[in-house]
């Protein structure tokens, strides 16, 4: 069984996201476009500043297929920066100011980004990396001297819109190149399906995760308002709920593990403007949604999609009649295609598990500078027109009789922790830099409400979790740091016991010598 892509295309530059936002600026210039704390920009102000920055960037050498890095805290300048990059014809790569300098430098080297748009509080994160930092506060007068009209269109639908880095099995993150056509398809679909209007306010919480694409731009294509969450709110449920209530947020995107925490906050009842909650990034179960519906009258949608397919590929509105179990990931969105195939590349019957392959408008161009990996994951569509490609997700799913998809598991060792996609091999490679580590195995251990990263280590001498964590913190984001380190004299070659660290079951793998592939632990830590 498969779902075919729907009709329509984005061959006209005027249908691209930044062009649609310009049309909204012309239609409602005085409406508030973006809010950050006490600061706000109208559509007219945002549009003019983005155009001025676009001229400035073009004068600085930016153009089609140029990648401009953005390392900034959430604020009104961030929105201006992203739109200005697009209107200059370039693509952006987002950098987290809190990521280790070594990782930031590697991304800048990998992309070849000649410029980094940053701000005063974030500039230290990129100094000394080899890229040229442009501190917005320092060049504001130069930007303000540029024309306020839009530059000549320099971007086509197949040009790169952004590059987003995800965890890599080789120990290095890999950059996914997403086209403007994919971005336009996503944002139009989001605005139409969820009936976004000028009255909607969407809370923007992240930049280096793919959900930021629609949080930032879909509301603006519909004339709505983007509200920048305070720094740190994405990690603090109480602060997140306060932001939703204080700014009359109507649309909120959260991962299921955060959703569980939000609905238990005492001030959740103050979120009276909220009408729509979108969940994604990890499997959603009915129980926390039912708890949410007990406290709030909202629509809840479960979305699914890898970065390689422009954020959302399928979606499903939650049925309040469902009281337990996993929520289906739904049907393909507009102009998307889903194939569930067996190992021989043939479609499987309804109810039979197979690997999900995604096609259609959202399929990314591939991995930046990695033609071999691109060819391995982005493969010819076996049933499509010549030249059409599908992305092999590595996710096991099944078709349900009602035509929706149900997520089952992964076919490899990739894990999701609090909505973050992590390749254990990336952490294991970082651990191998420690001279005392002889072998390591990193896994996600699941509990009822979340998942934790656990590192099993064969170590030369006493284990020093503090030192290992410091080593990893210099190389990896906080999201990739194990919460537990367990020392082993040897890894299991057959049925044996492993410490359970008080958590539940997990998949264990190792890059060390003499270790067999996968071990499944039960609640007592027994390798089954």
Coordinates of C-alpha atoms in Angstrom, one line a residue:
X1 CA 0.0 0.0 0.0
X2 CA 1.2 3.5 -0.7
X3 CA 0.0 7.1 -0.7
X4 CA 0.6 9.1 -3.8
X5 CA 1.8 12.7 -3.8
X6 CA -0.9 15.3 -4.4
X7 CA -0.9 17.8 -7.3
X8 CA 0.5 21.3 -7.4
X9 CA 4.1 22.6 -7.5
X10 CA 6.2 25.6 -6.6
X11 CA 7.9 26.4 -9.9
X12 CA 7.1 30.1 -9.5
X13 CA 9.5 32.1 -7.3
X14 CA 6.5 34.2 -6.1
X15 CA 5.1 31.1 -4.3
X16 CA 8.2 30.6 -2.2
X17 CA 8.0 31.3 1.5
X18 CA 9.9 34.6 1.7
X19 CA 7.8 35.9 -1.2
X20 CA 4.6 34.9 0.5
X21 CA 5.7 36.7 3.6
X22 CA 6.5 39.8 1.5
X23 CA 2.9 39.7 0.2
X24 CA 1.6 39.6 3.8
X25 CA 3.7 42.6 4.6
X26 CA 2.1 44.5 1.7
X27 CA -1.4 43.4 2.8
X28 CA -1.1 44.1 6.5
X29 CA 2.0 46.3 7.1
X30 CA 1.0 47.5 10.6
X31 CA 0.2 44.0 12.0
X32 CA 2.7 42.6 14.5
X33 CA 4.9 40.0 12.9
X34 CA 7.4 39.1 15.6
X35 CA 7.6 39.6 19.4
X36 CA 10.6 39.1 21.6
X37 CA 10.2 40.2 25.2
X38 CA 9.4 43.9 25.1
X39 CA 10.6 44.3 21.5
X40 CA 8.3 43.8 18.5
X41 CA 8.4 44.4 14.7
X42 CA 5.4 45.1 12.4
X43 CA 5.3 43.3 9.0
X44 CA 6.4 46.6 7.4
X45 CA 9.4 47.0 9.7
X46 CA 10.4 43.3 9.4
X47 CA 10.1 43.4 5.6
X48 CA 12.2 46.6 5.2
X49 CA 14.9 45.4 7.6
X50 CA 15.1 42.0 5.8
X51 CA 15.5 43.7 2.5
X52 CA 18.2 46.0 3.7
X53 CA 20.1 43.1 5.1
X54 CA 19.6 41.2 1.8
X55 CA 21.3 44.1 -0.1
X56 CA 24.1 44.2 2.5
X57 CA 24.7 40.4 2.2
X58 CA 24.7 40.6 -1.6
X59 CA 27.3 43.3 -1.4
X60 CA 29.3 41.0 0.9
X61 CA 29.2 38.2 -1.6
X62 CA 26.2 36.2 -0.7
X63 CA 24.0 34.7 -3.4
X64 CA 22.4 31.4 -4.6
X65 CA 24.0 28.3 -3.0
X66 CA 26.1 30.5 -0.7
X67 CA 25.6 29.3 2.9
X68 CA 25.5 32.0 5.6
X69 CA 25.7 30.9 9.2
X70 CA 23.5 32.3 11.9
X71 CA 24.6 32.2 15.5
X72 CA 22.1 34.3 17.5
X73 CA 19.9 34.3 20.5
X74 CA 16.1 34.3 19.8
X75 CA 15.0 37.9 19.1
X76 CA 13.6 40.2 16.4
X77 CA 17.1 40.3 14.8
X78 CA 17.0 36.6 14.3
X79 CA 13.9 36.8 12.1
X80 CA 15.4 39.7 10.1
X81 CA 18.6 37.6 9.6
X82 CA 16.8 34.5 8.3
X83 CA 14.5 36.4 5.9
X84 CA 17.4 38.6 4.8
X85 CA 19.6 35.6 3.9
X86 CA 16.8 34.1 1.8
X87 CA 16.1 37.4 0.0
X88 CA 19.8 37.7 -0.8
X89 CA 19.4 34.3 -2.5
X90 CA 21.5 32.4 0.0
X91 CA 20.8 29.6 2.4
X92 CA 21.3 29.6 6.2
X93 CA 22.9 27.1 8.6
X94 CA 21.8 27.6 12.2
X95 CA 24.4 27.4 15.0
X96 CA 23.6 27.1 18.7
X97 CA 25.6 29.6 20.7
X98 CA 25.7 27.0 23.5
X99 CA 27.2 24.2 21.4
X100 CA 30.9 23.4 22.0
X101 CA 33.3 25.6 20.0
X102 CA 34.9 22.5 18.4
X103 CA 31.5 21.4 17.0
X104 CA 30.7 24.9 15.8
X105 CA 34.0 25.2 14.0
X106 CA 33.6 21.9 12.3
X107 CA 30.1 22.9 11.0
X108 CA 31.5 26.1 9.7
X109 CA 34.4 24.3 8.0
X110 CA 32.1 21.7 6.5
X111 CA 29.7 24.2 5.0
X112 CA 32.4 26.6 3.9
X113 CA 30.2 29.4 5.2
X114 CA 32.1 32.7 4.5
X115 CA 29.9 34.8 6.9
X116 CA 28.3 34.3 10.3
X117 CA 25.5 36.6 11.3
X118 CA 25.7 36.9 15.1
X119 CA 24.9 39.2 18.0
X120 CA 27.0 40.7 20.8
X121 CA 26.1 38.0 23.3
X122 CA 26.8 35.1 20.9
X123 CA 29.8 36.4 19.0
X124 CA 32.4 34.6 21.2
X125 CA 31.0 31.3 20.1
X126 CA 32.2 31.9 16.5
X127 CA 35.3 34.0 17.0
X128 CA 38.5 32.2 15.9
X129 CA 36.6 29.6 13.8
X130 CA 37.9 30.9 10.5
X131 CA 34.5 32.3 9.4
X132 CA 33.9 36.1 9.2
X133 CA 31.5 37.2 12.0
X134 CA 29.1 40.0 11.3
X135 CA 27.8 41.3 14.7
X136 CA 24.4 42.8 13.9
X137 CA 24.8 45.6 16.5
X138 CA 28.1 46.6 15.0
X139 CA 26.9 46.8 11.4
X140 CA 23.4 48.1 12.0
X141 CA 24.1 51.5 10.6
X142 CA 25.6 50.1 7.5
X143 CA 22.6 47.8 7.0
X144 CA 20.2 50.7 7.6
X145 CA 21.9 52.6 4.8
X146 CA 20.9 49.9 2.3
X147 CA 17.7 50.1 0.1
X148 CA 14.4 49.0 1.7
X149 CA 13.0 47.5 -1.5
X150 CA 13.6 43.8 -2.2
X151 CA 16.6 42.8 -4.3
X152 CA 16.0 41.2 -7.7
X153 CA 14.8 37.5 -7.2
X154 CA 17.9 35.4 -6.9
X155 CA 16.4 32.1 -5.6
X156 CA 14.6 29.3 -7.4
X157 CA 12.6 26.5 -6.0
X158 CA 15.4 24.0 -6.1
X159 CA 18.0 26.3 -4.6
X160 CA 19.1 25.5 -1.0
X161 CA 17.0 27.1 1.7
X162 CA 18.9 25.9 4.8
X163 CA 21.4 23.2 5.9
X164 CA 20.6 21.5 9.2
X165 CA 23.0 19.2 10.9
X166 CA 21.9 15.9 12.5
X167 CA 23.8 13.2 14.4
X168 CA 26.1 11.0 12.3
X169 CA 27.2 7.4 12.6
X170 CA 30.8 8.3 11.7
X171 CA 31.2 10.5 14.8
X172 CA 30.6 13.6 12.8
X173 CA 27.3 15.4 12.3
X174 CA 26.0 15.5 8.7
X175 CA 24.4 18.4 7.0
X176 CA 21.0 18.0 5.3
X177 CA 20.4 20.4 2.4
X178 CA 16.7 21.4 2.1
X179 CA 15.3 23.2 -0.9
X180 CA 13.0 26.2 -1.0
X181 CA 10.4 24.0 -2.8
X182 CA 10.3 21.7 0.3
X183 CA 10.0 24.6 2.7
X184 CA 7.2 26.2 0.7
X185 CA 5.3 23.0 0.5
X186 CA 5.6 22.5 4.3
X187 CA 4.6 26.0 5.3
X188 CA 1.7 26.2 2.9
X189 CA 0.4 22.9 4.1
X190 CA 0.8 23.9 7.8
X191 CA -1.1 27.2 7.2
X192 CA -3.9 25.6 5.2
X193 CA -4.4 22.4 7.2
X194 CA -4.3 24.1 10.6
X195 CA -6.2 27.2 9.4
X196 CA -3.6 29.7 10.6
X197 CA -4.8 33.3 10.5
X198 CA -3.7 36.8 11.4
X199 CA -5.0 36.1 14.9
X200 CA -2.7 33.2 15.6
X201 CA 0.4 33.4 17.8
X202 CA 3.0 30.7 17.5
X203 CA 5.7 30.2 20.1
X204 CA 9.2 29.8 18.6
X205 CA 11.5 27.7 20.8
X206 CA 14.4 26.4 18.7
X207 CA 16.5 27.2 15.7
X208 CA 18.8 24.1 15.3
X209 CA 15.9 21.6 15.2
X210 CA 13.9 21.2 12.0
X211 CA 10.5 22.1 13.6
X212 CA 11.8 25.7 13.8
X213 CA 11.2 25.9 10.0
X214 CA 7.4 26.0 10.4
X215 CA 7.4 27.7 13.8
X216 CA 9.3 30.6 12.2
X217 CA 7.7 30.9 8.8
X218 CA 4.2 29.3 8.6
X219 CA 2.5 31.9 10.8
X220 CA 4.0 34.7 8.7
X221 CA 2.7 33.2 5.5
X222 CA -0.8 33.5 7.0
X223 CA -0.3 37.0 8.5
X224 CA 0.1 35.7 12.1
X225 CA 2.6 36.5 14.8
X226 CA 5.7 34.7 15.9
X227 CA 6.6 35.0 19.6
X228 CA 10.1 34.2 20.5
X229 CA 10.3 32.1 23.7
X230 CA 12.6 33.4 26.5
X231 CA 16.1 31.8 26.5
X232 CA 16.0 28.5 28.3
X233 CA 12.2 28.1 28.2
X234 CA 12.5 25.1 25.9
X235 CA 14.2 23.3 28.8
X236 CA 12.0 24.6 31.6
X237 CA 8.3 23.5 31.5
X238 CA 7.2 26.1 34.0
X239 CA 8.8 28.9 32.0
X240 CA 7.3 27.5 28.8
X241 CA 3.8 27.5 30.3
X242 CA 4.3 31.0 31.5
X243 CA 5.3 32.2 28.0
X244 CA 2.2 30.4 26.5
X245 CA -0.1 32.1 28.9
X246 CA 1.5 35.6 28.9
X247 CA 1.6 35.9 25.2
X248 CA -1.8 34.3 24.4
X249 CA -0.2 31.6 22.3
X250 CA -2.7 29.8 20.1
X251 CA -0.4 27.2 18.5
X252 CA 2.3 25.2 20.3
X253 CA 4.6 22.5 19.1
X254 CA 6.2 20.1 21.7
X255 CA 7.7 16.7 21.9
X256 CA 5.7 14.1 23.8
X257 CA 8.1 13.9 26.7
X258 CA 7.7 17.7 27.3
X259 CA 4.0 17.4 26.8
X260 CA 3.7 15.1 29.7
X261 CA 5.4 17.7 31.9
X262 CA 3.5 20.7 30.6
X263 CA 0.1 19.4 31.4
X264 CA 1.1 18.8 35.1
X265 CA 2.2 22.4 35.5
X266 CA -0.2 24.2 38.0
X267 CA -0.4 27.3 35.7
X268 CA -1.4 25.3 32.6
X269 CA -5.0 26.4 33.2
X270 CA -3.9 30.0 32.4
X271 CA -3.2 29.0 28.7
X272 CA -6.7 30.0 27.7
X273 CA -5.9 31.2 24.2
X274 CA -4.3 27.8 23.1
X275 CA -6.3 26.1 20.4
X276 CA -3.9 23.7 18.8
X277 CA -1.1 21.5 20.1
X278 CA 1.2 19.7 17.6
X279 CA 3.4 16.8 18.9
X280 CA 6.3 15.3 17.1
X281 CA 9.9 14.1 17.4
X282 CA 9.2 10.9 19.2
X283 CA 6.3 8.4 19.6
X284 CA 3.2 9.8 21.1
X285 CA 0.9 7.8 23.4
X286 CA -2.7 8.5 24.1
X287 CA -2.5 8.7 27.9
X288 CA -0.8 12.1 28.2
X289 CA -3.0 13.5 25.4
X290 CA -6.1 12.4 27.3
X291 CA -4.7 14.2 30.4
X292 CA -4.2 17.3 28.2
X293 CA -7.8 17.1 27.0
X294 CA -9.0 16.9 30.5
X295 CA -7.4 20.3 31.3
X296 CA -7.7 22.1 28.0
X297 CA -10.1 22.3 25.0
X298 CA -7.6 22.0 22.1
X299 CA -7.0 20.0 19.0
X300 CA -4.0 17.7 19.2
X301 CA -2.1 16.5 16.1
X302 CA 0.6 13.9 16.0
X303 CA 3.3 14.6 13.3
X304 CA 6.2 12.6 12.0
X305 CA 9.0 13.4 9.7
X306 CA 12.8 13.3 9.5
X307 CA 15.0 16.3 8.8
X308 CA 15.7 14.7 5.4
X309 CA 12.0 15.3 4.4
X310 CA 11.6 18.9 5.5
X311 CA 10.2 18.4 9.0
X312 CA 6.7 16.9 8.6
X313 CA 6.0 14.1 6.2
X314 CA 2.8 12.6 7.8
X315 CA 0.3 13.9 10.4
X316 CA -2.7 12.7 12.2
X317 CA -5.4 14.5 14.3
X318 CA -5.8 12.7 17.6
X319 CA -9.1 10.9 18.1
X320 CA -10.4 11.6 21.6
X321 CA -12.0 8.1 21.5
X322 CA -8.5 6.6 21.8
X323 CA -7.7 6.2 25.5
X324 CA -4.5 4.0 25.4
X325 CA -1.6 3.0 23.2
X326 CA 0.5 4.7 20.5
X327 CA -1.1 7.4 18.4
X328 CA -0.8 6.7 14.6
X329 CA 1.6 9.0 12.7
X330 CA -1.1 9.5 10.1
X331 CA -1.2 10.0 6.4
X332 CA 1.3 11.9 4.1
X333 CA 0.9 15.6 4.0
X334 CA 0.2 17.6 0.8
X335 CA 2.5 16.5 -2.1
X336 CA 4.2 13.8 0.0
X337 CA 4.4 10.1 -0.7
X338 CA 4.8 7.1 1.7
X339 CA 5.9 3.7 0.7
X340 CA 6.2 0.8 3.1
X341 CA 8.6 -1.8 1.6
X342 CA 10.0 -5.1 2.5
X343 CA 13.8 -5.8 2.3
X344 CA 13.4 -6.6 -1.4
X345 CA 11.9 -3.2 -2.1
X346 CA 8.3 -4.5 -2.6
X347 CA 5.2 -3.0 -1.0
X348 CA 4.0 -4.9 2.1
X349 CA 0.3 -5.7 2.8
X350 CA -1.8 -3.8 5.3
X351 CA -0.7 -4.8 8.8
X352 CA 2.7 -6.1 7.8
X353 CA 5.8 -4.2 9.1
X354 CA 8.2 -2.7 6.5
X355 CA 10.6 0.2 6.2
X356 CA 9.1 3.5 5.5
X357 CA 10.3 5.3 2.3
X358 CA 9.2 8.9 1.8
X359 CA 9.0 10.8 -1.4
X360 CA 7.4 13.9 -2.9
X361 CA 8.1 17.7 -2.5
X362 CA 9.7 17.5 0.9
X363 CA 12.6 15.2 0.1
X364 CA 15.8 17.1 0.7
X365 CA 18.6 17.4 -1.9
X366 CA 20.9 15.2 0.2
X367 CA 23.8 15.4 2.6
X368 CA 26.2 18.3 2.1
X369 CA 29.4 17.0 0.6
X370 CA 28.6 13.4 1.1
X371 CA 27.6 11.9 -2.3
X372 CA 28.1 8.3 -1.1
X373 CA 25.8 8.7 1.9
X374 CA 23.3 10.6 -0.1
X375 CA 23.2 7.8 -2.7
X376 CA 22.7 5.2 0.0
X377 CA 19.8 7.0 1.7
X378 CA 18.1 8.9 -1.1
X379 CA 17.3 6.2 -3.6
X380 CA 15.3 6.0 -6.9
X381 CA 11.6 5.8 -6.4
X382 CA 10.9 2.2 -7.6
X383 CA 7.3 3.1 -8.7
X384 CA 7.8 6.8 -9.6
X385 CA 8.6 8.8 -12.7
X386 CA 12.2 8.8 -14.0
X387 CA 14.5 10.8 -11.7
X388 CA 12.1 10.7 -8.7
X389 CA 13.7 9.8 -5.4
X390 CA 12.6 8.5 -2.0
X391 CA 14.3 8.7 1.3
X392 CA 14.9 5.5 3.2
X393 CA 14.0 6.5 6.8
X394 CA 15.2 3.4 8.7
X395 CA 11.9 3.5 10.5
X396 CA 9.7 0.4 10.7
X397 CA 6.0 1.1 10.3
X398 CA 2.8 -0.7 9.2
X399 CA -0.3 0.4 7.3
X400 CA -3.5 0.3 9.4
X401 CA -6.8 -0.7 7.7
X402 CA -8.0 2.9 8.0
X403 CA -5.1 4.1 5.7
X404 CA -3.0 5.6 8.4
X405 CA 0.6 4.7 9.4
X406 CA 1.6 3.2 12.7
X407 CA 5.2 3.6 13.9
X408 CA 6.8 0.4 15.2
X409 CA 10.6 0.7 15.7
X410 CA 14.0 1.5 14.1
X411 CA 16.0 -0.9 12.0
X412 CA 19.3 0.4 13.2
X413 CA 20.7 1.9 16.4
X414 CA 19.5 5.5 16.0
X415 CA 17.6 6.7 19.1
X416 CA 15.4 9.6 20.1
X417 CA 15.9 11.3 23.5
X418 CA 13.5 14.1 24.3
X419 CA 12.8 14.5 20.6
X420 CA 16.5 14.8 19.7
X421 CA 17.7 12.4 17.0
X422 CA 21.0 10.8 18.2
X423 CA 23.4 8.3 16.6
X424 CA 25.1 6.4 19.5
X425 CA 28.2 6.0 17.3
X426 CA 28.7 9.8 17.5
X427 CA 29.0 9.7 21.3
X428 CA 31.1 6.5 21.2
X429 CA 33.5 8.2 18.8
X430 CA 33.9 11.1 21.2
X431 CA 34.4 8.7 24.1
X432 CA 37.2 7.0 22.2
X433 CA 39.3 10.2 22.4
X434 CA 39.8 9.5 26.1
X435 CA 43.1 7.5 26.5
X436 CA 41.6 5.3 29.2
X437 CA 38.5 4.2 27.2
X438 CA 39.1 0.8 25.6
X439 CA 35.5 0.3 24.3
X440 CA 32.1 1.9 24.8
X441 CA 28.5 1.3 24.1
X442 CA 25.9 4.1 24.2
X443 CA 22.2 3.4 24.3
X444 CA 18.9 5.0 25.2
X445 CA 17.2 3.5 28.2
X446 CA 13.5 4.2 28.3
X447 CA 11.3 5.0 31.3
X448 CA 7.6 5.7 31.5
X449 CA 8.0 9.4 30.8
X450 CA 11.3 9.9 28.9
X451 CA 14.6 8.3 27.8
X452 CA 18.1 8.6 29.2
X453 CA 21.4 8.1 27.5
X454 CA 23.6 5.5 29.2
X455 CA 27.3 4.9 28.4
X456 CA 28.7 1.4 29.1
X457 CA 32.5 1.8 29.2
X458 CA 35.4 -0.6 29.4
X459 CA 38.0 1.6 31.0
X460 CA 41.7 1.3 31.9
X461 CA 41.5 2.0 35.6
X462 CA 38.8 3.5 37.8
X463 CA 35.9 5.1 35.9
X464 CA 35.8 8.9 36.1
X465 CA 32.3 10.0 35.1
X466 CA 33.0 13.6 35.7
X467 CA 36.1 13.5 33.4
X468 CA 34.2 11.6 30.7
X469 CA 31.3 14.1 30.8
X470 CA 33.7 17.0 30.6
X471 CA 35.4 15.4 27.6
X472 CA 32.1 15.0 25.8
X473 CA 30.9 18.5 26.7
X474 CA 33.8 19.9 24.8
X475 CA 32.7 18.0 21.7
X476 CA 29.0 17.4 21.8
X477 CA 25.8 19.3 22.6
X478 CA 24.2 18.9 26.0
X479 CA 21.5 16.8 24.4
X480 CA 24.1 14.1 23.6
X481 CA 25.6 13.8 27.1
X482 CA 24.8 10.5 28.9
X483 CA 23.1 10.8 32.2
X484 CA 24.7 7.5 33.4
X485 CA 28.2 5.9 33.0
X486 CA 28.6 2.2 33.8
X487 CA 32.0 0.6 34.0
X488 CA 32.3 -3.0 32.6
X489 CA 35.2 -5.3 32.8
X490 CA 34.1 -6.9 29.5
X491 CA 31.1 -6.6 27.2
X492 CA 28.7 -9.6 26.9
X493 CA 29.4 -12.1 24.2
X494 CA 26.3 -14.2 25.1
X495 CA 23.5 -14.1 27.6
X496 CA 24.7 -12.3 30.7
X497 CA 23.9 -9.5 33.2
X498 CA 24.5 -5.8 32.7
X499 CA 23.8 -3.1 35.2
X500 CA 20.3 -1.7 34.8
X501 CA 21.1 1.7 36.4
X502 CA 17.5 1.7 37.8
X503 CA 16.0 2.2 34.4
X504 CA 14.2 -0.1 32.0
X505 CA 15.1 -1.9 28.7
X506 CA 17.4 -0.7 25.9
X507 CA 19.4 -1.7 22.9
X508 CA 23.1 -2.0 23.5
X509 CA 25.8 -1.9 20.9
X510 CA 29.5 -1.3 20.9
X511 CA 32.3 -0.3 18.5
X512 CA 34.8 -2.0 20.7
X513 CA 36.5 -5.3 19.7
X514 CA 35.1 -8.6 20.6
X515 CA 31.5 -7.5 21.1
X516 CA 28.4 -8.9 19.4
X517 CA 25.9 -6.6 17.8
X518 CA 22.7 -6.1 19.8
X519 CA 21.7 -7.0 23.3
X520 CA 18.2 -6.3 24.7
X521 CA 18.0 -5.7 28.4
X522 CA 14.9 -6.4 30.5
X523 CA 14.0 -4.3 33.6
X524 CA 16.6 -6.2 35.7
X525 CA 19.4 -5.6 33.3
X526 CA 19.4 -9.1 32.0
X527 CA 20.6 -9.5 28.4
X528 CA 17.8 -11.5 26.8

